[in-house]
Amino acid sequence: MNFKDHIRGIPDFPKPGILFYDISTLLAHPAAWEAAVEQLAAAVAPYRPDVLAGIEARGFLIAAPLALRLGCGFFMMRKAGKLPGETVGYSYELEYGADTIEVQGDSMAPGQRVVLLDDLLATGGTLQAAINLVRKVGGHVAAAACLIELTFLAGRQKLDVPIETLVRFDD
């Protein structure tokens, strides 16, 4: 399955000069989506996760079916103010601004093995913030996985955990 055939590029979104890699076309194609879930499950399973963490918002779409497939838990990493109950947050800088992500305080037990999931690895800023937040709460980040990696932005080199990706765009 060539996943690139099911991912469309949207120029100038969310701002001029950025090419957005839209996975909604992949999600709309059942055979492609099933193949992506299967391949990500095979890539993530060796890290023996206790729980998967989906990074808002497209990471939820990826982590939830993988958690079911792998028989492990799932929790959400959301923007500030979006989760009920006690939360723990982490603020960070992005290539086009600043942001804060949060988890519920009881989303993982100390020492649990966590694999982080998102749709895209670009500069690595959001993924590094997620890694830092899981560590702050006491989890062990075993790895991270994304559907897409923009290799020309070198985000992988900024991270200190193994990264699995299905599709790489080199320019």
Short mmCIF file of N, CA and C in Angstrom, two decimals:
data_model
loop_
_atom_site.label_atom_id
_atom_site.label_comp_id
_atom_site.label_asym_id
_atom_site.label_seq_id
_atom_site.Cartn_x
_atom_site.Cartn_y
_atom_site.Cartn_z
N MET A 1 0.86 -1.19 0.00
CA MET A 1 0.00 0.00 0.00
C MET A 1 0.90 1.23 0.00
N ASN A 2 0.70 2.10 -0.96
CA ASN A 2 1.44 3.36 -1.00
C ASN A 2 0.57 4.42 -0.30
N PHE A 3 0.91 4.70 0.94
CA PHE A 3 0.10 5.63 1.73
C PHE A 3 0.13 7.05 1.18
N LYS A 4 1.19 7.41 0.48
CA LYS A 4 1.27 8.75 -0.11
C LYS A 4 0.13 8.98 -1.10
N ASP A 5 -0.36 7.92 -1.71
CA ASP A 5 -1.49 8.05 -2.63
C ASP A 5 -2.78 8.46 -1.92
N HIS A 6 -2.81 8.34 -0.60
CA HIS A 6 -4.02 8.62 0.18
C HIS A 6 -3.87 9.82 1.10
N ILE A 7 -2.80 10.59 0.93
CA ILE A 7 -2.56 11.79 1.74
C ILE A 7 -2.47 12.96 0.77
N ARG A 8 -3.30 13.97 0.99
CA ARG A 8 -3.27 15.11 0.08
C ARG A 8 -2.57 16.31 0.73
N GLY A 9 -1.92 17.09 -0.10
CA GLY A 9 -1.27 18.31 0.36
C GLY A 9 -2.17 19.50 0.14
N ILE A 10 -2.34 20.31 1.18
CA ILE A 10 -3.17 21.51 1.10
C ILE A 10 -2.22 22.71 1.27
N PRO A 11 -1.96 23.46 0.20
CA PRO A 11 -1.04 24.59 0.32
C PRO A 11 -1.62 25.74 1.14
N ASP A 12 -0.71 26.46 1.80
CA ASP A 12 -1.04 27.69 2.55
C ASP A 12 -2.03 27.47 3.68
N PHE A 13 -1.91 26.31 4.35
CA PHE A 13 -2.74 26.04 5.53
C PHE A 13 -1.84 25.49 6.63
N PRO A 14 -1.93 25.96 7.85
CA PRO A 14 -2.86 26.95 8.40
C PRO A 14 -2.47 28.40 8.13
N LYS A 15 -1.31 28.61 7.47
CA LYS A 15 -0.92 29.98 7.11
C LYS A 15 -0.12 29.93 5.82
N PRO A 16 0.04 31.06 5.15
CA PRO A 16 0.77 31.08 3.89
C PRO A 16 2.18 30.48 4.02
N GLY A 17 2.54 29.71 3.01
CA GLY A 17 3.87 29.11 2.96
C GLY A 17 3.97 27.73 3.57
N ILE A 18 2.91 27.26 4.23
CA ILE A 18 2.93 25.93 4.85
C ILE A 18 2.11 24.99 3.98
N LEU A 19 2.67 23.81 3.72
CA LEU A 19 1.94 22.75 3.01
C LEU A 19 1.43 21.78 4.07
N PHE A 20 0.11 21.68 4.21
CA PHE A 20 -0.52 20.83 5.21
C PHE A 20 -0.75 19.45 4.61
N TYR A 21 -0.29 18.42 5.30
CA TYR A 21 -0.49 17.04 4.86
C TYR A 21 -1.76 16.51 5.52
N ASP A 22 -2.81 16.38 4.71
CA ASP A 22 -4.15 16.06 5.18
C ASP A 22 -4.38 14.55 5.16
N ILE A 23 -4.61 13.96 6.35
CA ILE A 23 -4.84 12.51 6.44
C ILE A 23 -6.32 12.15 6.33
N SER A 24 -7.20 13.14 6.18
CA SER A 24 -8.63 12.80 6.10
C SER A 24 -8.92 11.91 4.89
N THR A 25 -8.16 12.06 3.83
CA THR A 25 -8.34 11.21 2.65
C THR A 25 -7.89 9.78 2.92
N LEU A 26 -6.89 9.60 3.77
CA LEU A 26 -6.47 8.26 4.20
C LEU A 26 -7.55 7.62 5.08
N LEU A 27 -8.07 8.41 6.02
CA LEU A 27 -9.12 7.91 6.91
C LEU A 27 -10.38 7.52 6.15
N ALA A 28 -10.63 8.19 5.03
CA ALA A 28 -11.84 7.93 4.24
C ALA A 28 -11.72 6.68 3.37
N HIS A 29 -10.53 6.12 3.27
CA HIS A 29 -10.31 4.94 2.42
C HIS A 29 -10.11 3.73 3.34
N PRO A 30 -11.13 2.90 3.52
CA PRO A 30 -11.06 1.82 4.51
C PRO A 30 -9.86 0.89 4.37
N ALA A 31 -9.52 0.49 3.17
CA ALA A 31 -8.39 -0.44 3.01
C ALA A 31 -7.08 0.23 3.37
N ALA A 32 -6.91 1.49 2.98
CA ALA A 32 -5.68 2.21 3.31
C ALA A 32 -5.58 2.46 4.82
N TRP A 33 -6.70 2.85 5.44
CA TRP A 33 -6.70 3.10 6.88
C TRP A 33 -6.41 1.82 7.65
N GLU A 34 -7.03 0.73 7.26
CA GLU A 34 -6.78 -0.55 7.93
C GLU A 34 -5.31 -0.96 7.79
N ALA A 35 -4.74 -0.78 6.61
CA ALA A 35 -3.33 -1.12 6.40
C ALA A 35 -2.43 -0.23 7.25
N ALA A 36 -2.76 1.05 7.37
CA ALA A 36 -1.97 1.95 8.20
C ALA A 36 -2.02 1.53 9.67
N VAL A 37 -3.21 1.20 10.16
CA VAL A 37 -3.35 0.76 11.55
C VAL A 37 -2.55 -0.52 11.78
N GLU A 38 -2.65 -1.46 10.85
CA GLU A 38 -1.90 -2.72 10.98
C GLU A 38 -0.39 -2.48 11.02
N GLN A 39 0.09 -1.64 10.12
CA GLN A 39 1.54 -1.38 10.07
C GLN A 39 2.02 -0.62 11.29
N LEU A 40 1.22 0.33 11.77
CA LEU A 40 1.61 1.04 12.99
C LEU A 40 1.57 0.11 14.20
N ALA A 41 0.58 -0.76 14.26
CA ALA A 41 0.52 -1.72 15.37
C ALA A 41 1.76 -2.61 15.37
N ALA A 42 2.17 -3.08 14.21
CA ALA A 42 3.38 -3.91 14.12
C ALA A 42 4.63 -3.12 14.53
N ALA A 43 4.67 -1.83 14.21
CA ALA A 43 5.83 -1.01 14.57
C ALA A 43 5.87 -0.68 16.05
N VAL A 44 4.70 -0.51 16.68
CA VAL A 44 4.60 -0.08 18.08
C VAL A 44 4.69 -1.26 19.05
N ALA A 45 4.18 -2.40 18.68
CA ALA A 45 4.11 -3.56 19.58
C ALA A 45 5.45 -3.93 20.23
N PRO A 46 6.57 -3.90 19.53
CA PRO A 46 7.84 -4.28 20.17
C PRO A 46 8.24 -3.39 21.36
N TYR A 47 7.66 -2.22 21.47
CA TYR A 47 7.98 -1.31 22.59
C TYR A 47 7.18 -1.65 23.85
N ARG A 48 6.30 -2.65 23.75
CA ARG A 48 5.52 -3.16 24.87
C ARG A 48 4.82 -2.05 25.69
N PRO A 49 4.00 -1.24 25.01
CA PRO A 49 3.35 -0.15 25.75
C PRO A 49 2.29 -0.65 26.72
N ASP A 50 2.21 0.01 27.86
CA ASP A 50 1.09 -0.19 28.78
C ASP A 50 -0.09 0.67 28.35
N VAL A 51 0.25 1.82 27.77
CA VAL A 51 -0.76 2.81 27.40
C VAL A 51 -0.24 3.62 26.21
N LEU A 52 -1.18 4.03 25.36
CA LEU A 52 -0.86 4.90 24.23
C LEU A 52 -1.41 6.28 24.51
N ALA A 53 -0.66 7.30 24.12
CA ALA A 53 -1.10 8.68 24.30
C ALA A 53 -1.27 9.32 22.93
N GLY A 54 -2.47 9.80 22.65
CA GLY A 54 -2.75 10.50 21.40
C GLY A 54 -2.64 11.99 21.60
N ILE A 55 -1.88 12.64 20.72
CA ILE A 55 -1.67 14.09 20.80
C ILE A 55 -2.75 14.78 19.98
N GLU A 56 -3.39 15.78 20.58
CA GLU A 56 -4.51 16.48 19.96
C GLU A 56 -4.17 16.96 18.57
N ALA A 57 -5.08 16.83 17.67
CA ALA A 57 -6.32 16.07 17.74
C ALA A 57 -6.22 14.83 16.87
N ARG A 58 -5.44 14.92 15.80
CA ARG A 58 -5.37 13.76 14.91
C ARG A 58 -4.67 12.58 15.56
N GLY A 59 -3.85 12.80 16.56
CA GLY A 59 -3.24 11.69 17.29
C GLY A 59 -4.26 10.82 17.99
N PHE A 60 -5.43 11.41 18.35
CA PHE A 60 -6.50 10.61 18.96
C PHE A 60 -6.98 9.54 17.97
N LEU A 61 -7.13 9.97 16.72
CA LEU A 61 -7.65 9.07 15.68
C LEU A 61 -6.73 7.88 15.44
N ILE A 62 -5.46 8.09 15.66
CA ILE A 62 -4.47 7.04 15.44
C ILE A 62 -4.31 6.17 16.69
N ALA A 63 -4.20 6.79 17.83
CA ALA A 63 -3.93 6.05 19.07
C ALA A 63 -5.10 5.17 19.51
N ALA A 64 -6.33 5.64 19.36
CA ALA A 64 -7.48 4.87 19.85
C ALA A 64 -7.60 3.50 19.18
N PRO A 65 -7.59 3.39 17.85
CA PRO A 65 -7.68 2.05 17.26
C PRO A 65 -6.44 1.20 17.53
N LEU A 66 -5.29 1.84 17.65
CA LEU A 66 -4.07 1.06 17.97
C LEU A 66 -4.15 0.49 19.38
N ALA A 67 -4.67 1.26 20.32
CA ALA A 67 -4.81 0.76 21.68
C ALA A 67 -5.72 -0.47 21.71
N LEU A 68 -6.81 -0.42 20.97
CA LEU A 68 -7.69 -1.59 20.90
C LEU A 68 -6.96 -2.78 20.29
N ARG A 69 -6.25 -2.53 19.20
CA ARG A 69 -5.53 -3.60 18.50
C ARG A 69 -4.45 -4.22 19.38
N LEU A 70 -3.78 -3.38 20.18
CA LEU A 70 -2.67 -3.86 21.01
C LEU A 70 -3.10 -4.29 22.41
N GLY A 71 -4.37 -4.05 22.75
CA GLY A 71 -4.86 -4.45 24.06
C GLY A 71 -4.28 -3.64 25.20
N CYS A 72 -4.11 -2.34 24.96
CA CYS A 72 -3.57 -1.48 26.03
C CYS A 72 -4.48 -0.27 26.20
N GLY A 73 -4.18 0.53 27.20
CA GLY A 73 -4.96 1.72 27.47
C GLY A 73 -4.64 2.86 26.52
N PHE A 74 -5.43 3.92 26.62
CA PHE A 74 -5.29 5.11 25.78
C PHE A 74 -5.66 6.33 26.60
N PHE A 75 -4.88 7.40 26.45
CA PHE A 75 -5.28 8.68 27.02
C PHE A 75 -4.96 9.80 26.05
N MET A 76 -5.63 10.93 26.27
CA MET A 76 -5.50 12.08 25.38
C MET A 76 -4.58 13.13 25.96
N MET A 77 -3.79 13.73 25.07
CA MET A 77 -2.98 14.90 25.40
C MET A 77 -3.64 16.06 24.66
N ARG A 78 -4.17 17.02 25.44
CA ARG A 78 -5.00 18.07 24.83
C ARG A 78 -4.45 19.45 25.11
N LYS A 79 -4.96 20.39 24.36
CA LYS A 79 -4.63 21.79 24.61
C LYS A 79 -5.21 22.20 25.96
N ALA A 80 -4.61 23.22 26.55
CA ALA A 80 -5.00 23.68 27.88
C ALA A 80 -6.49 23.98 27.97
N GLY A 81 -7.10 23.54 29.06
CA GLY A 81 -8.50 23.83 29.34
C GLY A 81 -9.51 22.91 28.68
N LYS A 82 -9.07 21.87 28.00
CA LYS A 82 -9.99 20.98 27.28
C LYS A 82 -10.32 19.69 28.02
N LEU A 83 -9.57 19.37 29.06
CA LEU A 83 -9.80 18.12 29.81
C LEU A 83 -10.46 18.42 31.15
N PRO A 84 -11.42 17.59 31.57
CA PRO A 84 -12.04 17.78 32.88
C PRO A 84 -11.13 17.26 34.00
N GLY A 85 -11.42 17.69 35.19
CA GLY A 85 -10.69 17.19 36.36
C GLY A 85 -9.32 17.82 36.50
N GLU A 86 -8.54 17.23 37.40
CA GLU A 86 -7.18 17.72 37.66
C GLU A 86 -6.30 17.42 36.46
N THR A 87 -5.56 18.43 36.01
CA THR A 87 -4.67 18.25 34.87
C THR A 87 -3.26 18.70 35.21
N VAL A 88 -2.32 18.20 34.43
CA VAL A 88 -0.93 18.62 34.51
C VAL A 88 -0.56 19.12 33.12
N GLY A 89 0.08 20.28 33.05
CA GLY A 89 0.38 20.88 31.77
C GLY A 89 1.86 21.07 31.51
N TYR A 90 2.16 21.34 30.24
CA TYR A 90 3.52 21.63 29.82
C TYR A 90 3.43 22.66 28.70
N SER A 91 4.11 23.80 28.86
CA SER A 91 4.11 24.86 27.85
C SER A 91 5.38 24.78 27.02
N TYR A 92 5.26 25.12 25.73
CA TYR A 92 6.38 24.99 24.81
C TYR A 92 6.23 25.95 23.65
N GLU A 93 7.34 26.15 22.93
CA GLU A 93 7.36 27.01 21.76
C GLU A 93 7.20 26.18 20.49
N LEU A 94 6.45 26.71 19.54
CA LEU A 94 6.28 26.09 18.22
C LEU A 94 6.97 26.96 17.18
N GLU A 95 7.07 26.43 15.95
CA GLU A 95 7.65 27.22 14.87
C GLU A 95 6.81 28.44 14.53
N TYR A 96 5.52 28.44 14.92
CA TYR A 96 4.67 29.59 14.63
C TYR A 96 3.86 30.01 15.87
N GLY A 97 4.49 30.02 17.06
CA GLY A 97 3.83 30.47 18.27
C GLY A 97 4.18 29.62 19.48
N ALA A 98 3.35 29.71 20.51
CA ALA A 98 3.53 28.95 21.74
C ALA A 98 2.24 28.19 22.04
N ASP A 99 2.37 27.14 22.83
CA ASP A 99 1.19 26.34 23.16
C ASP A 99 1.41 25.65 24.49
N THR A 100 0.35 25.07 25.02
CA THR A 100 0.40 24.27 26.24
C THR A 100 -0.41 23.01 26.00
N ILE A 101 0.13 21.86 26.39
CA ILE A 101 -0.64 20.62 26.35
C ILE A 101 -0.81 20.12 27.77
N GLU A 102 -1.88 19.37 27.97
CA GLU A 102 -2.21 18.85 29.29
C GLU A 102 -2.63 17.39 29.21
N VAL A 103 -2.49 16.71 30.33
CA VAL A 103 -3.05 15.38 30.52
C VAL A 103 -3.80 15.41 31.84
N GLN A 104 -4.75 14.51 31.99
CA GLN A 104 -5.39 14.36 33.29
C GLN A 104 -4.36 13.77 34.25
N GLY A 105 -4.38 14.22 35.48
CA GLY A 105 -3.39 13.81 36.45
C GLY A 105 -3.32 12.32 36.70
N ASP A 106 -4.43 11.62 36.47
CA ASP A 106 -4.47 10.18 36.70
C ASP A 106 -4.45 9.37 35.40
N SER A 107 -3.95 9.97 34.32
CA SER A 107 -3.99 9.31 33.02
C SER A 107 -3.03 8.13 32.91
N MET A 108 -1.99 8.12 33.73
CA MET A 108 -1.04 7.00 33.72
C MET A 108 -0.48 6.81 35.11
N ALA A 109 -0.10 5.60 35.40
CA ALA A 109 0.55 5.30 36.68
C ALA A 109 2.04 5.55 36.54
N PRO A 110 2.69 5.93 37.63
CA PRO A 110 4.14 6.13 37.56
C PRO A 110 4.85 4.88 37.03
N GLY A 111 5.77 5.12 36.10
CA GLY A 111 6.56 4.03 35.53
C GLY A 111 5.92 3.31 34.37
N GLN A 112 4.65 3.60 34.06
CA GLN A 112 4.03 2.92 32.92
C GLN A 112 4.76 3.26 31.63
N ARG A 113 4.81 2.25 30.74
CA ARG A 113 5.44 2.42 29.42
C ARG A 113 4.42 3.07 28.49
N VAL A 114 4.79 4.23 27.95
CA VAL A 114 3.90 5.02 27.11
C VAL A 114 4.50 5.13 25.71
N VAL A 115 3.67 4.94 24.70
CA VAL A 115 4.04 5.27 23.32
C VAL A 115 3.14 6.41 22.88
N LEU A 116 3.77 7.48 22.40
CA LEU A 116 3.06 8.67 21.95
C LEU A 116 2.71 8.54 20.48
N LEU A 117 1.53 9.03 20.09
CA LEU A 117 1.10 8.97 18.69
C LEU A 117 0.57 10.30 18.21
N ASP A 118 0.99 10.63 16.99
CA ASP A 118 0.48 11.82 16.33
C ASP A 118 0.43 11.55 14.83
N ASP A 119 -0.18 12.45 14.09
CA ASP A 119 -0.26 12.23 12.65
C ASP A 119 1.03 12.59 11.96
N LEU A 120 1.78 13.58 12.47
CA LEU A 120 2.89 14.14 11.72
C LEU A 120 4.05 14.53 12.62
N LEU A 121 5.25 14.18 12.20
CA LEU A 121 6.48 14.66 12.84
C LEU A 121 7.09 15.69 11.90
N ALA A 122 7.14 16.94 12.35
CA ALA A 122 7.73 18.02 11.55
C ALA A 122 9.02 18.47 12.24
N THR A 123 8.96 19.56 12.99
CA THR A 123 10.16 20.07 13.67
C THR A 123 10.43 19.35 14.99
N GLY A 124 9.45 18.60 15.49
CA GLY A 124 9.62 17.86 16.73
C GLY A 124 9.20 18.60 17.98
N GLY A 125 8.78 19.85 17.85
CA GLY A 125 8.43 20.65 19.02
C GLY A 125 7.28 20.09 19.84
N THR A 126 6.19 19.74 19.18
CA THR A 126 5.02 19.21 19.89
C THR A 126 5.33 17.84 20.48
N LEU A 127 6.01 17.00 19.72
CA LEU A 127 6.33 15.66 20.21
C LEU A 127 7.29 15.74 21.40
N GLN A 128 8.27 16.64 21.36
CA GLN A 128 9.18 16.79 22.50
C GLN A 128 8.43 17.29 23.73
N ALA A 129 7.48 18.20 23.53
CA ALA A 129 6.67 18.67 24.65
C ALA A 129 5.87 17.52 25.25
N ALA A 130 5.32 16.66 24.40
CA ALA A 130 4.56 15.50 24.88
C ALA A 130 5.47 14.55 25.67
N ILE A 131 6.67 14.33 25.17
CA ILE A 131 7.64 13.48 25.89
C ILE A 131 7.92 14.08 27.26
N ASN A 132 8.19 15.38 27.30
CA ASN A 132 8.49 16.05 28.56
C ASN A 132 7.31 15.97 29.54
N LEU A 133 6.09 16.11 29.02
CA LEU A 133 4.92 16.05 29.88
C LEU A 133 4.73 14.65 30.46
N VAL A 134 4.87 13.61 29.65
CA VAL A 134 4.75 12.24 30.18
C VAL A 134 5.79 12.00 31.26
N ARG A 135 7.00 12.45 31.05
CA ARG A 135 8.05 12.29 32.07
C ARG A 135 7.73 13.09 33.32
N LYS A 136 7.19 14.27 33.15
CA LYS A 136 6.80 15.11 34.30
C LYS A 136 5.78 14.40 35.18
N VAL A 137 4.87 13.66 34.56
CA VAL A 137 3.82 12.95 35.29
C VAL A 137 4.33 11.60 35.83
N GLY A 138 5.51 11.17 35.40
CA GLY A 138 6.08 9.94 35.95
C GLY A 138 6.04 8.74 35.03
N GLY A 139 5.58 8.94 33.78
CA GLY A 139 5.56 7.84 32.83
C GLY A 139 6.92 7.65 32.16
N HIS A 140 7.10 6.49 31.57
CA HIS A 140 8.32 6.17 30.81
C HIS A 140 7.95 6.18 29.32
N VAL A 141 8.54 7.09 28.56
CA VAL A 141 8.25 7.15 27.12
C VAL A 141 9.11 6.11 26.42
N ALA A 142 8.47 5.03 25.99
CA ALA A 142 9.18 3.95 25.33
C ALA A 142 9.48 4.29 23.88
N ALA A 143 8.59 5.04 23.22
CA ALA A 143 8.76 5.40 21.81
C ALA A 143 7.66 6.38 21.43
N ALA A 144 7.75 6.83 20.17
CA ALA A 144 6.69 7.64 19.57
C ALA A 144 6.49 7.13 18.14
N ALA A 145 5.30 7.36 17.61
CA ALA A 145 5.01 6.95 16.25
C ALA A 145 4.10 7.98 15.60
N CYS A 146 4.33 8.19 14.30
CA CYS A 146 3.53 9.12 13.52
C CYS A 146 3.25 8.49 12.16
N LEU A 147 2.14 8.86 11.56
CA LEU A 147 1.88 8.41 10.21
C LEU A 147 2.89 9.01 9.24
N ILE A 148 3.17 10.31 9.38
CA ILE A 148 3.97 11.05 8.42
C ILE A 148 5.18 11.67 9.11
N GLU A 149 6.30 11.68 8.40
CA GLU A 149 7.49 12.39 8.86
C GLU A 149 7.97 13.30 7.73
N LEU A 150 8.19 14.56 8.06
CA LEU A 150 8.78 15.51 7.12
C LEU A 150 10.28 15.52 7.41
N THR A 151 11.01 14.65 6.74
CA THR A 151 12.43 14.44 7.06
C THR A 151 13.27 15.70 6.88
N PHE A 152 12.89 16.57 5.94
CA PHE A 152 13.65 17.78 5.67
C PHE A 152 13.62 18.78 6.82
N LEU A 153 12.73 18.59 7.79
CA LEU A 153 12.68 19.47 8.96
C LEU A 153 13.47 18.91 10.14
N ALA A 154 13.97 17.69 10.03
CA ALA A 154 14.90 17.09 10.99
C ALA A 154 14.36 17.01 12.42
N GLY A 155 13.05 16.85 12.59
CA GLY A 155 12.48 16.74 13.93
C GLY A 155 12.97 15.52 14.68
N ARG A 156 13.20 14.44 13.99
CA ARG A 156 13.68 13.19 14.61
C ARG A 156 14.97 13.42 15.41
N GLN A 157 15.87 14.25 14.87
CA GLN A 157 17.16 14.48 15.51
C GLN A 157 17.03 15.22 16.84
N LYS A 158 15.91 15.86 17.07
CA LYS A 158 15.72 16.62 18.32
C LYS A 158 15.13 15.78 19.44
N LEU A 159 14.74 14.54 19.14
CA LEU A 159 14.04 13.70 20.11
C LEU A 159 14.96 12.62 20.65
N ASP A 160 14.75 12.24 21.90
CA ASP A 160 15.61 11.24 22.54
C ASP A 160 14.89 9.92 22.79
N VAL A 161 13.88 9.63 21.98
CA VAL A 161 13.18 8.34 22.05
C VAL A 161 13.12 7.77 20.64
N PRO A 162 12.96 6.46 20.51
CA PRO A 162 12.78 5.88 19.17
C PRO A 162 11.51 6.42 18.50
N ILE A 163 11.59 6.66 17.20
CA ILE A 163 10.46 7.19 16.44
C ILE A 163 10.16 6.22 15.29
N GLU A 164 8.90 5.85 15.15
CA GLU A 164 8.43 5.03 14.04
C GLU A 164 7.51 5.88 13.17
N THR A 165 7.71 5.85 11.86
CA THR A 165 6.82 6.56 10.94
C THR A 165 6.54 5.65 9.73
N LEU A 166 5.38 5.86 9.11
CA LEU A 166 5.00 5.07 7.94
C LEU A 166 5.36 5.74 6.62
N VAL A 167 5.23 7.05 6.55
CA VAL A 167 5.44 7.78 5.31
C VAL A 167 6.43 8.91 5.56
N ARG A 168 7.40 9.03 4.67
CA ARG A 168 8.38 10.10 4.78
C ARG A 168 8.34 10.97 3.54
N PHE A 169 8.26 12.27 3.78
CA PHE A 169 8.37 13.25 2.70
C PHE A 169 9.72 13.93 2.87
N ASP A 170 10.52 13.90 1.81
CA ASP A 170 11.90 14.39 1.89
C ASP A 170 12.06 15.82 1.39
N ASP A 171 10.99 16.41 0.87
CA ASP A 171 11.09 17.82 0.44
C ASP A 171 9.73 18.48 0.46
#
